[in-house]
GROMACS .gro file of C-alpha atoms in nm:
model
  364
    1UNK     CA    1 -11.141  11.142  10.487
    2UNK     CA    2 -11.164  11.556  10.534
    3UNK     CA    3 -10.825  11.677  10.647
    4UNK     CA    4 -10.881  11.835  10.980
    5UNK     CA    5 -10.573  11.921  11.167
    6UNK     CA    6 -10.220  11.953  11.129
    7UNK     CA    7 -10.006  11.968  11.464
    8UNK     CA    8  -9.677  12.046  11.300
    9UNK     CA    9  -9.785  12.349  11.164
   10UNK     CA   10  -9.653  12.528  11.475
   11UNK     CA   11  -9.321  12.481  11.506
   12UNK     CA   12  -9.296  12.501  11.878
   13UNK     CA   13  -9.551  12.194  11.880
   14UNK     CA   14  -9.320  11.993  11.599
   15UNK     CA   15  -9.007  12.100  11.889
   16UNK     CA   16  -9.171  11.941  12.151
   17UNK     CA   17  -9.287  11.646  12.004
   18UNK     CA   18  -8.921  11.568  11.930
   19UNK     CA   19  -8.753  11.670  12.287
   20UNK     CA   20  -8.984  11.671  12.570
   21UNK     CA   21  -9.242  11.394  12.452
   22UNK     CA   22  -9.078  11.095  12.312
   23UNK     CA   23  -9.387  10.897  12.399
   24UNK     CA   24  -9.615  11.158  12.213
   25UNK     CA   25  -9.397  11.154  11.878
   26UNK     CA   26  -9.418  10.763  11.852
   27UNK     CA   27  -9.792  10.767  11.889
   28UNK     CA   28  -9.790  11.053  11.606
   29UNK     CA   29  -9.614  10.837  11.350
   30UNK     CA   30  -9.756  10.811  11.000
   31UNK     CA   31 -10.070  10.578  10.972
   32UNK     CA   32 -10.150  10.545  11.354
   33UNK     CA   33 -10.535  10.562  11.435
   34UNK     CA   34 -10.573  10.756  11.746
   35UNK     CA   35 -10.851  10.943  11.937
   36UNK     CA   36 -10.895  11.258  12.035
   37UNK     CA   37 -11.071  11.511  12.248
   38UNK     CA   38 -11.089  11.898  12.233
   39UNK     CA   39 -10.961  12.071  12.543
   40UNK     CA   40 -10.913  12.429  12.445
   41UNK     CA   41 -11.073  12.650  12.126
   42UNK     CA   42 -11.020  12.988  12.166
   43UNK     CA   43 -11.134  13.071  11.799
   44UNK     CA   44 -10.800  13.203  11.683
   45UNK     CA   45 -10.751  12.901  11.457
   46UNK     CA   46 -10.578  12.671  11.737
   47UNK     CA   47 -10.723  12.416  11.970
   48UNK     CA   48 -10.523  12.202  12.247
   49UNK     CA   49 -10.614  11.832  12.193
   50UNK     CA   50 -10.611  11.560  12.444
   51UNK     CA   51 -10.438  11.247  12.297
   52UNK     CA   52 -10.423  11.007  12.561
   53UNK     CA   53 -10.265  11.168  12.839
   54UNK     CA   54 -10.074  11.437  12.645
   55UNK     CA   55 -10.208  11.754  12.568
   56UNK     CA   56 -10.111  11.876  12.185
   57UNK     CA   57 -10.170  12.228  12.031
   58UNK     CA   58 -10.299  12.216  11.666
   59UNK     CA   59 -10.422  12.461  11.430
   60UNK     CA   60 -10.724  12.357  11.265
   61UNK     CA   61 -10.927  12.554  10.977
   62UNK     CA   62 -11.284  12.452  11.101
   63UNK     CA   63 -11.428  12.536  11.453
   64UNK     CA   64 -11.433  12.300  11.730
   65UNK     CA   65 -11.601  12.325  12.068
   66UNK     CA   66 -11.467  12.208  12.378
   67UNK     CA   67 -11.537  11.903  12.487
   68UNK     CA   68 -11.545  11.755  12.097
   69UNK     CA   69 -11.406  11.365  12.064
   70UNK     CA   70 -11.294  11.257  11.748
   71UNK     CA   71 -11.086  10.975  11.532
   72UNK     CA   72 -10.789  11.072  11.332
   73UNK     CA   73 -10.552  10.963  11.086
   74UNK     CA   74 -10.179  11.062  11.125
   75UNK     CA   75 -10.040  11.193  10.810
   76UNK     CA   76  -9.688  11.291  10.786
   77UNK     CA   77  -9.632  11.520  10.498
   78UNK     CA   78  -9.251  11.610  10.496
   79UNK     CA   79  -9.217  11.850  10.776
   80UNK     CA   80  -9.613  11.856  10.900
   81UNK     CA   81  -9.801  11.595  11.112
   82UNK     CA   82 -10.139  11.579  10.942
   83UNK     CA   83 -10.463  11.502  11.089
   84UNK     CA   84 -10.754  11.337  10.942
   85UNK     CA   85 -11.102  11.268  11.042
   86UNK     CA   86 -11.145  10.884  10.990
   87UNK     CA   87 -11.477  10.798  10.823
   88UNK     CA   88 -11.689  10.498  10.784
   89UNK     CA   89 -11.462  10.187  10.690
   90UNK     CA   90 -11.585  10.036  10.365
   91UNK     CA   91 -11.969  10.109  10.373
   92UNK     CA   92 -12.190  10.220  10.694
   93UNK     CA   93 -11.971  10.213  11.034
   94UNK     CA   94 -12.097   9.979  11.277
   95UNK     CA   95 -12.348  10.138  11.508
   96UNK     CA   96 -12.173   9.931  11.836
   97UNK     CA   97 -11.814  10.078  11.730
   98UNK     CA   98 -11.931  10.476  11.728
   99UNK     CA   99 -12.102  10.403  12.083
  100UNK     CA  100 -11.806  10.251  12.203
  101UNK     CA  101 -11.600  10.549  12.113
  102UNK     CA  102 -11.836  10.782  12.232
  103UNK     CA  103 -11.766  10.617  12.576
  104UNK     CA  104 -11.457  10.389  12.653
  105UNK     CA  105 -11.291  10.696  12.780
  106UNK     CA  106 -11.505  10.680  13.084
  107UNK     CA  107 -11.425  10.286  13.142
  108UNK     CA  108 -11.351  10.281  13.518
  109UNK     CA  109 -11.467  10.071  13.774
  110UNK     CA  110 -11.814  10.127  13.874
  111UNK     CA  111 -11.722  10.087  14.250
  112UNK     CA  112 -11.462  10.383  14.213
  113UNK     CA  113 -11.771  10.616  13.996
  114UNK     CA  114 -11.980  10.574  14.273
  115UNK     CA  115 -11.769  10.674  14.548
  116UNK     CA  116 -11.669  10.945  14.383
  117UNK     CA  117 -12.053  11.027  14.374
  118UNK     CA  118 -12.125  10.972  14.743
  119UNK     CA  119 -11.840  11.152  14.871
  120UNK     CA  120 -11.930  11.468  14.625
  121UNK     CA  121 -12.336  11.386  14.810
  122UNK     CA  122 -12.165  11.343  15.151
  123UNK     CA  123 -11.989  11.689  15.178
  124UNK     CA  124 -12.282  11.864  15.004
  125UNK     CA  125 -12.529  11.708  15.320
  126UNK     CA  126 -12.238  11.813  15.555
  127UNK     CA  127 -12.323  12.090  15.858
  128UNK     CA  128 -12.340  12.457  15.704
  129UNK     CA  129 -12.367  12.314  15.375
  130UNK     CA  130 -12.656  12.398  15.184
  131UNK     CA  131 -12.783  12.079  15.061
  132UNK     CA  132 -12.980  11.971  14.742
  133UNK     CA  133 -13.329  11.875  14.717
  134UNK     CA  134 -13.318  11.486  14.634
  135UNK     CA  135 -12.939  11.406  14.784
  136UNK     CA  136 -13.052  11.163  15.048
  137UNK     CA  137 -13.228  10.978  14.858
  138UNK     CA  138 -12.939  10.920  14.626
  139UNK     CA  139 -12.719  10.847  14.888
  140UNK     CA  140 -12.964  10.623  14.978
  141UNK     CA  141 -12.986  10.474  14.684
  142UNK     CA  142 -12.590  10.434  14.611
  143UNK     CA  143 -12.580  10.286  14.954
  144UNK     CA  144 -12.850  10.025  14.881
  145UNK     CA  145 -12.693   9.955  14.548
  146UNK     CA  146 -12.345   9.840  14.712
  147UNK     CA  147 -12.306   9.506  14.772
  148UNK     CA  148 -12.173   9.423  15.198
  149UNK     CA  149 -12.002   9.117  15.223
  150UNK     CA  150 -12.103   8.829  15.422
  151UNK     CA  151 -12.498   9.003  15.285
  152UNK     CA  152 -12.622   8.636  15.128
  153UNK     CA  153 -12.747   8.503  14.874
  154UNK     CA  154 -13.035   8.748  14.852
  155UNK     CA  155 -12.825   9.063  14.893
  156UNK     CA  156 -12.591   8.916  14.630
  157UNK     CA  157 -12.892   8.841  14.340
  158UNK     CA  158 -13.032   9.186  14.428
  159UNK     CA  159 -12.646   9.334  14.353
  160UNK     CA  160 -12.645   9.182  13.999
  161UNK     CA  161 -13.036   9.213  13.906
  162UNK     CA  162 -13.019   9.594  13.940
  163UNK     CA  163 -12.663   9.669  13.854
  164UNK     CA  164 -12.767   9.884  13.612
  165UNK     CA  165 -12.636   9.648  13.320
  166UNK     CA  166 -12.963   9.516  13.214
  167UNK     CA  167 -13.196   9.800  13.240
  168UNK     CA  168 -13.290   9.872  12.908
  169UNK     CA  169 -13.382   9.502  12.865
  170UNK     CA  170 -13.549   9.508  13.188
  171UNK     CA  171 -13.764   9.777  13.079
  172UNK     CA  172 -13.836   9.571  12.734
  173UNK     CA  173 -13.902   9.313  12.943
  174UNK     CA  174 -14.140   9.475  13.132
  175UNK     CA  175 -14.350   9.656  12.798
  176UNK     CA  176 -14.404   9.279  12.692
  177UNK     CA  177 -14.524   9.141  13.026
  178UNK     CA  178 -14.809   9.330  13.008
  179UNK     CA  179 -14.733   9.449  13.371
  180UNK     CA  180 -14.507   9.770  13.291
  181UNK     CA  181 -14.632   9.997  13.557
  182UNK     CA  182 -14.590   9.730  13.834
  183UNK     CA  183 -14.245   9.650  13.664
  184UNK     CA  184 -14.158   9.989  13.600
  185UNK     CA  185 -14.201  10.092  14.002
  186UNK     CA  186 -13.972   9.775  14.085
  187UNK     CA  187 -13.698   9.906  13.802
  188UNK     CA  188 -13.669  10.221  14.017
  189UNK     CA  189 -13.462  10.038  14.259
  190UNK     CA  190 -13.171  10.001  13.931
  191UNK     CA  191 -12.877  10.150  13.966
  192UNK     CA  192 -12.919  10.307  13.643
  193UNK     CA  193 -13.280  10.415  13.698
  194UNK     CA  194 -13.117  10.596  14.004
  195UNK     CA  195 -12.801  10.748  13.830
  196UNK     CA  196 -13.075  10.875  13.561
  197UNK     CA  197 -13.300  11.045  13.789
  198UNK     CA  198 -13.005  11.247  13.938
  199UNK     CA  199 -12.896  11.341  13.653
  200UNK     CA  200 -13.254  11.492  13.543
  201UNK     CA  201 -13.338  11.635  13.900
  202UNK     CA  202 -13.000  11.760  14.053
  203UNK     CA  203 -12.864  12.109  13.887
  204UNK     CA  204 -12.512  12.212  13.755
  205UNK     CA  205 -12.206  12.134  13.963
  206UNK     CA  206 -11.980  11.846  14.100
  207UNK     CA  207 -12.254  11.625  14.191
  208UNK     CA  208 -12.463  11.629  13.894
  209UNK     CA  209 -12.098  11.607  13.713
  210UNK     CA  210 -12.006  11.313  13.918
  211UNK     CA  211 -12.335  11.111  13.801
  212UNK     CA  212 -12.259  11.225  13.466
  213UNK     CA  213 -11.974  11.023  13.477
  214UNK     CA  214 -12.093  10.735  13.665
  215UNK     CA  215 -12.320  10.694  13.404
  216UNK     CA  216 -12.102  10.683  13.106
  217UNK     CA  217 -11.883  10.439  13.296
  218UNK     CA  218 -12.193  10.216  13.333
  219UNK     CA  219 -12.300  10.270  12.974
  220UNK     CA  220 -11.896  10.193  12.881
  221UNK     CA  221 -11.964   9.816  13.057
  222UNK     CA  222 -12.286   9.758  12.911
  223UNK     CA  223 -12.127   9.829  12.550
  224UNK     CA  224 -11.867   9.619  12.563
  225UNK     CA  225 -12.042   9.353  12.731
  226UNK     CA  226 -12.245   9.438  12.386
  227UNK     CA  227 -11.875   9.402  12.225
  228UNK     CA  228 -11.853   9.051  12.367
  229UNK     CA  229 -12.161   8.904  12.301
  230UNK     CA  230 -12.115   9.013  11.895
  231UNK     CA  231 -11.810   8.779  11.932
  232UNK     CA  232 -11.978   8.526  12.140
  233UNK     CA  233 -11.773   8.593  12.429
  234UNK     CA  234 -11.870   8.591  12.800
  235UNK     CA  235 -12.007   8.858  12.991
  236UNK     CA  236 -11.901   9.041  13.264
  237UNK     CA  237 -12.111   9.133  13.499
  238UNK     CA  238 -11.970   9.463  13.751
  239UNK     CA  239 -12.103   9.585  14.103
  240UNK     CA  240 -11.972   9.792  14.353
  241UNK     CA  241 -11.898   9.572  14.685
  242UNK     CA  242 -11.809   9.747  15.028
  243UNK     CA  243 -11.438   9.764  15.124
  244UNK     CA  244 -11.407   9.893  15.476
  245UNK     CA  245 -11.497  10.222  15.437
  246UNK     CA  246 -11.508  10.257  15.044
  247UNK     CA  247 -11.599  10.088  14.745
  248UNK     CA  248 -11.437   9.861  14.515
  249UNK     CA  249 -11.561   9.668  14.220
  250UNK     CA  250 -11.641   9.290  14.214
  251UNK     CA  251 -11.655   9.125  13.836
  252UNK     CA  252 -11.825   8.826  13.749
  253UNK     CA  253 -11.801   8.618  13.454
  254UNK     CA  254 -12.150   8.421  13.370
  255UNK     CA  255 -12.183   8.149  13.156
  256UNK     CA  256 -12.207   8.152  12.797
  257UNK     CA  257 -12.315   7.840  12.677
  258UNK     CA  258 -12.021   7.704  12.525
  259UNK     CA  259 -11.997   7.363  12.424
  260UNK     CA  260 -11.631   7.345  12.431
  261UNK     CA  261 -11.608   7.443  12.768
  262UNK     CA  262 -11.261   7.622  12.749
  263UNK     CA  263 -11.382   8.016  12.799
  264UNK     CA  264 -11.408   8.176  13.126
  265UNK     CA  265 -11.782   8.168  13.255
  266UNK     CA  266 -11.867   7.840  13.035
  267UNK     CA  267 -12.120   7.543  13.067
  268UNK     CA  268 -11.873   7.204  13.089
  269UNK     CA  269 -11.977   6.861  13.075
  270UNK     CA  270 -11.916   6.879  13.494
  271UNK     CA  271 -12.089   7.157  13.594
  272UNK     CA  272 -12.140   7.553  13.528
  273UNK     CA  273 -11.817   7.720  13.566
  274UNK     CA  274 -11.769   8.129  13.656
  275UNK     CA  275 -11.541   8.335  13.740
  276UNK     CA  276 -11.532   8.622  14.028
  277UNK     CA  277 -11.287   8.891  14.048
  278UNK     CA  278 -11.258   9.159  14.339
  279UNK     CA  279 -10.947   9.352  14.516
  280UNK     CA  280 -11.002   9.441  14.851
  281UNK     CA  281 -10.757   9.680  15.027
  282UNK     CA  282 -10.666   9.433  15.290
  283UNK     CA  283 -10.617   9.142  15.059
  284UNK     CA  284 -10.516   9.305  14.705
  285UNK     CA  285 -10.668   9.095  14.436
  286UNK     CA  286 -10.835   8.783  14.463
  287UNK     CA  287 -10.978   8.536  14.175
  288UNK     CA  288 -11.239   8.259  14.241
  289UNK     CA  289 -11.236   8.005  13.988
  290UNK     CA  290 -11.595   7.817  14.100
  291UNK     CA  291 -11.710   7.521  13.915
  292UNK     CA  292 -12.055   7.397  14.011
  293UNK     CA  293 -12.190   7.050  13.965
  294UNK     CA  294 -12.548   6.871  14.126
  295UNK     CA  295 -12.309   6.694  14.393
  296UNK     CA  296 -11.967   6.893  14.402
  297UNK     CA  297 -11.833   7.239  14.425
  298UNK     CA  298 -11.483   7.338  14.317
  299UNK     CA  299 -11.347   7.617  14.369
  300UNK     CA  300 -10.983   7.748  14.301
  301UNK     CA  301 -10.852   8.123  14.471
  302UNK     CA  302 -10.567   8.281  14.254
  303UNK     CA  303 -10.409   8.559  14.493
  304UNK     CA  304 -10.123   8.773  14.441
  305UNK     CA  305 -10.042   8.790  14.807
  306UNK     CA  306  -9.876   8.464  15.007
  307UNK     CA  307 -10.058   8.533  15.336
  308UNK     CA  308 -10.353   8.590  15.197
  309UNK     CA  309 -10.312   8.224  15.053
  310UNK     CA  310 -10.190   8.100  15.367
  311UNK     CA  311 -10.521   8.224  15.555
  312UNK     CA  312 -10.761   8.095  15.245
  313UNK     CA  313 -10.591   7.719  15.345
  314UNK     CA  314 -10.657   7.799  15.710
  315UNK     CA  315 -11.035   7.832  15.680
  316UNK     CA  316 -11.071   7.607  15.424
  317UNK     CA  317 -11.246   7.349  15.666
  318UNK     CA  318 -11.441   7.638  15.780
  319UNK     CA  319 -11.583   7.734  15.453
  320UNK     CA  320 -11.598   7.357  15.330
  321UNK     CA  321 -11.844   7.304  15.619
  322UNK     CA  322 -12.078   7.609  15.540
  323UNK     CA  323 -12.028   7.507  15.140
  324UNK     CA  324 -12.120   7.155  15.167
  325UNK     CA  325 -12.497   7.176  15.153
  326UNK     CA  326 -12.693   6.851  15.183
  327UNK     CA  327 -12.442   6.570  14.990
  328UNK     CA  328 -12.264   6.838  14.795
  329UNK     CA  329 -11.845   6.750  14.792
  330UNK     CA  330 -11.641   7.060  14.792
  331UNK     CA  331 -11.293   7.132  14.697
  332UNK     CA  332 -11.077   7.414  14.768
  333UNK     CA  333 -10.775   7.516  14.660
  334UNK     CA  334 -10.583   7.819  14.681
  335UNK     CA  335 -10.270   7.935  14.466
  336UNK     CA  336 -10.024   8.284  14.384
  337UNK     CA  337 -10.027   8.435  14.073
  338UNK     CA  338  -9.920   8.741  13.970
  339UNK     CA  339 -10.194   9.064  13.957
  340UNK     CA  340 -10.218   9.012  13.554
  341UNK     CA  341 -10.269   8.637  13.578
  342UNK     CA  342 -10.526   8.718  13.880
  343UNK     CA  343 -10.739   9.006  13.722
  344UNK     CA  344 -11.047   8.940  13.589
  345UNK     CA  345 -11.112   8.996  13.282
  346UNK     CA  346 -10.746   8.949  13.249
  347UNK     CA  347 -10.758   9.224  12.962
  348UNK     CA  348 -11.061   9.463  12.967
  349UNK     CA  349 -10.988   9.551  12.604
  350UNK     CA  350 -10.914   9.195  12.503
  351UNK     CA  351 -11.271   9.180  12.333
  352UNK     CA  352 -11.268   9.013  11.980
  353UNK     CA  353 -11.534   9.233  11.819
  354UNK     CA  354 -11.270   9.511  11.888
  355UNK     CA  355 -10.981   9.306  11.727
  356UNK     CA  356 -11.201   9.298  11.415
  357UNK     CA  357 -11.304   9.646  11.402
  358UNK     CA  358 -11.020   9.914  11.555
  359UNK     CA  359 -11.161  10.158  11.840
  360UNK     CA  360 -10.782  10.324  11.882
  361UNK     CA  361 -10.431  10.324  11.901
  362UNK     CA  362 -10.254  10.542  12.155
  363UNK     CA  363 -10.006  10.257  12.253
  364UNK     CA  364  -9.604  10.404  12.178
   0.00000   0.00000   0.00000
């Protein structure tokens, strides 16, 4: 490891970790692993790091530019908090691991990134403002991307087959068909295809930097969906879904072939079993448990709110009746939980290829 940093080195910095930021000086303890990003470097031999959601001046002997995310070791040498660049662990670091911490950062729901995104298009297309070449059909796009309740079936498939989490094996896909023009012109309507042709056409400012972002996020899924499928875990599958007038983020949990049948999104002996997360503003969050079998559908709602539990069992024999298609039994059943029990994932972190191989530690 090449030393890097040491924090302590001004004493107003060592001050402040002890007074005003408990939190700060019990990440900084000796041996943490933590990640950082460089906010500041004025080239006077200092630098202002971001370390979770603190901000920490350092000196450092080597320059760093703005905008610079690294790993580091936390030394404490008597008086001094030392930093070191972590390298490789025991031979070659795992290409998935250095992806992952190029982007985890920017892990937020893909329904929130996009918003952002259309409201930044919005106000640049508003009256008097002098709009972009190329922002209506992005808008466009974004809007056509969204999933609208009550849509169908169709909508639905369309909502997960261009999410954006597939592309790049979409486009492999498409080289081996044979047919990659054809294909290529039908990948235009991904999410990510659209994201990446903003980002190429549009010039500097908030919109451009709002794709930016959108785009990491969406990268951020698609690794640790990577993450899960190393440890043979189910994956999760994001879209944006309408919510009144903005966007939230529906998560779906596919199958993964299991033959014990005790994950989340597994094949059981009675029928594929998923799992479907969303949190609407007028409901909060809501979990459908959905098993699926030739003859019967079961599915159980997990709810944090009581009246929104009370109204599930009040249309139940209206959605049994629109459910039950030709023989098919269905069962409903609707319970409370509390917002943990009801997220879904429950943890996004809670991936095993990351208990085996440490992104970070910025927990107190």
């Amino acid at each position: 490891m090449e030393p890097l940093l040491s924090s302590a080195a001004v004493n107003g910095v060592r001050a402040g970790l002890q007074a005003s930021q408990p939190e700060l000086s019990a990440i900084l303890r000796d041996g943490r692993l933590v990640a950082a990003e460089v906010l500041r470097s004025p080239g006077d031999g200092t630098v202002l790091l971001a370390v979770g959601r603190h901000q920490v001046p350092a000196q450092t002997n080597i320059y760093l530019s703005p905008g610079d995310s690294f790993l580091f070791r936390v030394h404490v040498e008597g008086a001094e908090i030392v930093l070191q660049t972590v390298g490789a662990e025991s031979g070659e670091q795992p290409s998935l691991l250095a992806a992952l911490r190029g982007v985890i950062s920017e892990d937020r729901p893909i329904g929130e990134l996009l918003q952002s995104v259309a409201v930044r298009v919005r106000a640049a297309l508003a009256p008097g403002a002098e709009a972009l070449d190329g922002l209506r059909t992005l808008l466009q796009g974004l809007e056509q991307s969204v999933f609208r309740p009550g849509g169908g079936e169709g909508e639905l498939a369309r909502a997960l087959l261009f999410s954006g989490l597939r592309y790049e094996a979409a486009l492999f896909a498409a080289m081996q068909s044979g047919r990659f023009v054809g294909e290529l012109r039908r990948l235009g309507s991904d999410l990510k295809a659209r994201l990446l042709a903003a980002l190429r056409d549009l010039p500097e400012g908030s919109v451009r930097e709002a794709v930016a972002q959108a785009l990491l996020g969406l990268e951020a899924e698609q690794l640790l969906n990577a993450a899960r499928h190393r440890s043979g875990e189910p994956g999760v599958w994001s879209f944006p879904v309408l919510d009144g007038s903005s966007w939230t983020t529906a998560r779906l949990i596919l199958p993964a072939g299991d033959s014990d049948g005790r994950r989340e999104g597994s094949e059981t002996d009675e029928g594929a079993r998923l799992v479907l997360g969303v949190s609407f503003q007028n409901t909060g969050p809501v979990r459908a448990e959905v098993v699926l079998a030739p003859h019967r559908l079961s599915v159980r709602f997990l709810v944090a709110n009581a009246d929104v539990a009370d109204r599930l069992w009040r249309d139940f024999p209206q959605l049994s009746e629109r459910l039950a298609l030709g023989d098919r039994q269905v069962h409903l059943f609707a319970k409370i939980g509390t917002p943990e029990q009801v997220a879904v994932p429950a943890e996004r972190m809670d991936v095993g290829f990351l208990e085996d191989h440490r992104l970070m530690d910025v927990s107190g």
